[in-house]
Amino acid sequence: MKLFYLAFAGVLYLASFAGDAFAQSGDTLTIQLKDGPVVIQLMPDAAPKHVAQIEALAKKGAYDNVAFHRVIEGFMAQTGDVKFGNMEKGFDARLAGTGGSDMPDLPAEFSKTPFVRGTVGMARSQDPNSANSQFFIMFADGSFLNGQYTVVGKVVSGMENVDKIKRGEGQNGEVSNPDRMIKVTVGKK
């Protein structure tokens, strides 16, 4: 009988890990880039408020035509400034990266999810509770970001298209004539 309970406990233990994997299934964010689509599996269990805000902005078309204003080789590509980054409505290269949306800033939702290639995290100022609409996609592992920025998802297809985003210049990765998110939609996996 003890063997049965031990086996049952082991099954429950393994199921808890499987539950984490399945808990992440659900909504996806699809970003159409010039070289093709990028599909991001959103992680509402890790960052429910941030995922909800990204979905709301995507559903109203706020991310469409928004520039990748900061792109650093070997690090990440940043986008999502819906106030100054829309390349068809009021784009301002000098201000891109300083704005957000008309929605409120969000409290940090840090998790144990590591920043690795393909991780999508929320950009913020020095204030951990200042994320709004901007996010970044990692080109490579960045463990120094772990526990410092909110993870909202992971690229599950199209990373080869992310790799083709035009890189910026200088230490801050500012991009002249940047690539953009052509269209951003929310869907089910």
PDB file of C-alpha atoms in Angstrom, residues 37-169:
ATOM      1  CA  PRO A  37       4.867  36.123 -39.065  1.00  0.00           C
ATOM      2  CA  VAL A  38       6.094  35.697 -35.504  1.00  0.00           C
ATOM      3  CA  VAL A  39       3.845  33.766 -33.116  1.00  0.00           C
ATOM      4  CA  ILE A  40       4.230  34.425 -29.397  1.00  0.00           C
ATOM      5  CA  GLN A  41       2.682  32.140 -26.799  1.00  0.00           C
ATOM      6  CA  LEU A  42       1.388  34.510 -24.133  1.00  0.00           C
ATOM      7  CA  MET A  43       1.839  33.597 -20.457  1.00  0.00           C
ATOM      8  CA  PRO A  44      -1.174  34.902 -18.499  1.00  0.00           C
ATOM      9  CA  ASP A  45      -0.326  32.694 -15.518  1.00  0.00           C
ATOM     10  CA  ALA A  46       3.030  34.468 -15.143  1.00  0.00           C
ATOM     11  CA  ALA A  47       1.848  38.021 -15.866  1.00  0.00           C
ATOM     12  CA  PRO A  48      -1.955  38.318 -16.058  1.00  0.00           C
ATOM     13  CA  LYS A  49      -2.165  42.136 -16.003  1.00  0.00           C
ATOM     14  CA  HIS A  50       0.576  42.634 -18.583  1.00  0.00           C
ATOM     15  CA  VAL A  51      -0.840  39.989 -20.933  1.00  0.00           C
ATOM     16  CA  ALA A  52      -4.324  41.497 -20.632  1.00  0.00           C
ATOM     17  CA  GLN A  53      -2.971  44.950 -21.507  1.00  0.00           C
ATOM     18  CA  ILE A  54      -1.007  43.660 -24.516  1.00  0.00           C
ATOM     19  CA  GLU A  55      -4.081  41.795 -25.756  1.00  0.00           C
ATOM     20  CA  ALA A  56      -6.309  44.871 -25.323  1.00  0.00           C
ATOM     21  CA  LEU A  57      -3.859  47.056 -27.255  1.00  0.00           C
ATOM     22  CA  ALA A  58      -3.467  44.463 -30.027  1.00  0.00           C
ATOM     23  CA  LYS A  59      -7.234  43.966 -30.353  1.00  0.00           C
ATOM     24  CA  LYS A  60      -7.781  47.684 -30.935  1.00  0.00           C
ATOM     25  CA  GLY A  61      -4.959  47.849 -33.515  1.00  0.00           C
ATOM     26  CA  ALA A  62      -2.672  50.026 -31.388  1.00  0.00           C
ATOM     27  CA  TYR A  63       0.438  47.958 -32.235  1.00  0.00           C
ATOM     28  CA  ASP A  64      -0.089  48.022 -36.014  1.00  0.00           C
ATOM     29  CA  ASN A  65       2.740  49.888 -37.813  1.00  0.00           C
ATOM     30  CA  VAL A  66       4.711  50.478 -34.596  1.00  0.00           C
ATOM     31  CA  ALA A  67       8.492  50.643 -35.073  1.00  0.00           C
ATOM     32  CA  PHE A  68      11.214  48.484 -33.595  1.00  0.00           C
ATOM     33  CA  HIS A  69      12.895  51.641 -32.288  1.00  0.00           C
ATOM     34  CA  ARG A  70      15.696  49.964 -30.290  1.00  0.00           C
ATOM     35  CA  VAL A  71      17.437  46.868 -31.637  1.00  0.00           C
ATOM     36  CA  ILE A  72      20.747  45.648 -30.223  1.00  0.00           C
ATOM     37  CA  GLU A  73      22.653  42.843 -31.947  1.00  0.00           C
ATOM     38  CA  GLY A  74      23.048  39.807 -29.706  1.00  0.00           C
ATOM     39  CA  PHE A  75      20.573  41.194 -27.170  1.00  0.00           C
ATOM     40  CA  MET A  76      17.017  42.191 -28.123  1.00  0.00           C
ATOM     41  CA  ALA A  77      14.542  44.051 -30.377  1.00  0.00           C
ATOM     42  CA  GLN A  78      12.252  46.556 -28.615  1.00  0.00           C
ATOM     43  CA  THR A  79       8.926  47.876 -29.903  1.00  0.00           C
ATOM     44  CA  GLY A  80       5.472  48.839 -28.670  1.00  0.00           C
ATOM     45  CA  ASP A  81       5.625  52.611 -28.195  1.00  0.00           C
ATOM     46  CA  VAL A  82       2.087  53.255 -29.445  1.00  0.00           C
ATOM     47  CA  LYS A  83       2.277  56.987 -28.650  1.00  0.00           C
ATOM     48  CA  PHE A  84       5.405  57.952 -30.656  1.00  0.00           C
ATOM     49  CA  GLY A  85       6.287  54.782 -32.570  1.00  0.00           C
ATOM     50  CA  ASN A  86       3.443  54.429 -35.074  1.00  0.00           C
ATOM     51  CA  MET A  87       5.149  54.881 -38.435  1.00  0.00           C
ATOM     52  CA  GLU A  88       1.892  55.905 -40.129  1.00  0.00           C
ATOM     53  CA  LYS A  89       0.466  58.162 -37.391  1.00  0.00           C
ATOM     54  CA  GLY A  90       2.717  60.691 -35.712  1.00  0.00           C
ATOM     55  CA  PHE A  91       6.005  58.754 -35.754  1.00  0.00           C
ATOM     56  CA  ASP A  92       8.775  60.720 -34.058  1.00  0.00           C
ATOM     57  CA  ALA A  93      12.167  59.005 -34.136  1.00  0.00           C
ATOM     58  CA  ARG A  94      13.487  61.353 -31.424  1.00  0.00           C
ATOM     59  CA  LEU A  95      10.706  60.382 -28.997  1.00  0.00           C
ATOM     60  CA  ALA A  96      10.120  56.744 -29.988  1.00  0.00           C
ATOM     61  CA  GLY A  97      10.797  54.667 -26.906  1.00  0.00           C
ATOM     62  CA  THR A  98       9.692  57.343 -24.432  1.00  0.00           C
ATOM     63  CA  GLY A  99       5.950  56.822 -24.762  1.00  0.00           C
ATOM     64  CA  GLY A 100       3.388  54.234 -23.875  1.00  0.00           C
ATOM     65  CA  SER A 101      -0.350  54.038 -24.367  1.00  0.00           C
ATOM     66  CA  ASP A 102      -3.406  55.734 -22.882  1.00  0.00           C
ATOM     67  CA  MET A 103      -3.750  52.763 -20.525  1.00  0.00           C
ATOM     68  CA  PRO A 104      -2.254  52.851 -16.998  1.00  0.00           C
ATOM     69  CA  ASP A 105       1.260  51.700 -16.135  1.00  0.00           C
ATOM     70  CA  LEU A 106       1.354  48.257 -14.569  1.00  0.00           C
ATOM     71  CA  PRO A 107       2.776  46.888 -11.312  1.00  0.00           C
ATOM     72  CA  ALA A 108       5.673  44.476 -11.862  1.00  0.00           C
ATOM     73  CA  GLU A 109       4.785  40.808 -12.278  1.00  0.00           C
ATOM     74  CA  PHE A 110       8.248  39.287 -11.992  1.00  0.00           C
ATOM     75  CA  SER A 111       8.470  35.507 -12.233  1.00  0.00           C
ATOM     76  CA  LYS A 112      11.044  32.735 -12.242  1.00  0.00           C
ATOM     77  CA  THR A 113      10.735  32.413 -16.025  1.00  0.00           C
ATOM     78  CA  PRO A 114      14.241  32.991 -17.414  1.00  0.00           C
ATOM     79  CA  PHE A 115      15.180  35.380 -20.202  1.00  0.00           C
ATOM     80  CA  VAL A 116      16.419  33.135 -22.998  1.00  0.00           C
ATOM     81  CA  ARG A 117      16.382  33.401 -26.788  1.00  0.00           C
ATOM     82  CA  GLY A 118      12.795  34.093 -27.862  1.00  0.00           C
ATOM     83  CA  THR A 119      11.548  35.328 -24.475  1.00  0.00           C
ATOM     84  CA  VAL A 120       9.249  38.357 -24.669  1.00  0.00           C
ATOM     85  CA  GLY A 121       9.552  40.821 -21.797  1.00  0.00           C
ATOM     86  CA  MET A 122       8.018  44.162 -20.922  1.00  0.00           C
ATOM     87  CA  ALA A 123      10.154  47.266 -21.240  1.00  0.00           C
ATOM     88  CA  ARG A 124      10.063  49.758 -18.388  1.00  0.00           C
ATOM     89  CA  SER A 125      11.870  52.743 -16.920  1.00  0.00           C
ATOM     90  CA  GLN A 126      13.953  52.582 -13.728  1.00  0.00           C
ATOM     91  CA  ASP A 127      10.674  52.204 -11.827  1.00  0.00           C
ATOM     92  CA  PRO A 128       9.798  48.470 -11.799  1.00  0.00           C
ATOM     93  CA  ASN A 129       6.094  49.439 -11.864  1.00  0.00           C
ATOM     94  CA  SER A 130       6.255  51.490 -15.065  1.00  0.00           C
ATOM     95  CA  ALA A 131       5.651  48.943 -17.853  1.00  0.00           C
ATOM     96  CA  ASN A 132       2.867  50.033 -20.184  1.00  0.00           C
ATOM     97  CA  SER A 133       2.883  48.992 -23.855  1.00  0.00           C
ATOM     98  CA  GLN A 134       6.497  48.499 -24.882  1.00  0.00           C
ATOM     99  CA  PHE A 135       8.023  45.037 -25.037  1.00  0.00           C
ATOM    100  CA  PHE A 136      11.145  43.332 -26.339  1.00  0.00           C
ATOM    101  CA  ILE A 137      12.070  40.004 -27.902  1.00  0.00           C
ATOM    102  CA  MET A 138      15.356  38.410 -26.906  1.00  0.00           C
ATOM    103  CA  PHE A 139      17.862  37.457 -29.646  1.00  0.00           C
ATOM    104  CA  ALA A 140      19.962  35.556 -27.084  1.00  0.00           C
ATOM    105  CA  ASP A 141      19.954  34.491 -23.451  1.00  0.00           C
ATOM    106  CA  GLY A 142      20.000  37.372 -20.954  1.00  0.00           C
ATOM    107  CA  SER A 143      20.097  35.937 -17.452  1.00  0.00           C
ATOM    108  CA  PHE A 144      21.010  39.365 -16.044  1.00  0.00           C
ATOM    109  CA  LEU A 145      17.347  40.344 -16.705  1.00  0.00           C
ATOM    110  CA  ASN A 146      15.919  37.441 -14.682  1.00  0.00           C
ATOM    111  CA  GLY A 147      13.640  38.675 -11.908  1.00  0.00           C
ATOM    112  CA  GLN A 148      14.111  42.295 -13.041  1.00  0.00           C
ATOM    113  CA  TYR A 149      11.595  42.495 -15.903  1.00  0.00           C
ATOM    114  CA  THR A 150       8.166  40.958 -16.464  1.00  0.00           C
ATOM    115  CA  VAL A 151       8.053  38.007 -18.877  1.00  0.00           C
ATOM    116  CA  VAL A 152       4.843  37.945 -20.945  1.00  0.00           C
ATOM    117  CA  GLY A 153       5.529  35.218 -23.493  1.00  0.00           C
ATOM    118  CA  LYS A 154       7.862  33.240 -25.718  1.00  0.00           C
ATOM    119  CA  VAL A 155       8.250  33.038 -29.486  1.00  0.00           C
ATOM    120  CA  VAL A 156       6.976  29.630 -30.614  1.00  0.00           C
ATOM    121  CA  SER A 157       7.395  30.164 -34.362  1.00  0.00           C
ATOM    122  CA  GLY A 158       8.977  32.737 -36.650  1.00  0.00           C
ATOM    123  CA  MET A 159      12.158  33.415 -34.673  1.00  0.00           C
ATOM    124  CA  GLU A 160      13.979  33.420 -38.020  1.00  0.00           C
ATOM    125  CA  ASN A 161      11.882  36.506 -38.897  1.00  0.00           C
ATOM    126  CA  VAL A 162      12.796  38.206 -35.616  1.00  0.00           C
ATOM    127  CA  ASP A 163      16.463  37.580 -36.482  1.00  0.00           C
ATOM    128  CA  LYS A 164      15.998  39.672 -39.666  1.00  0.00           C
ATOM    129  CA  ILE A 165      14.777  42.829 -37.875  1.00  0.00           C
ATOM    130  CA  LYS A 166      17.005  45.775 -38.778  1.00  0.00           C
ATOM    131  CA  ARG A 167      19.639  46.410 -36.098  1.00  0.00           C
ATOM    132  CA  GLY A 168      20.284  49.752 -34.509  1.00  0.00           C
ATOM    133  CA  GLU A 169      23.508  51.645 -34.069  1.00  0.00           C
TER     134      GLU A 169
END
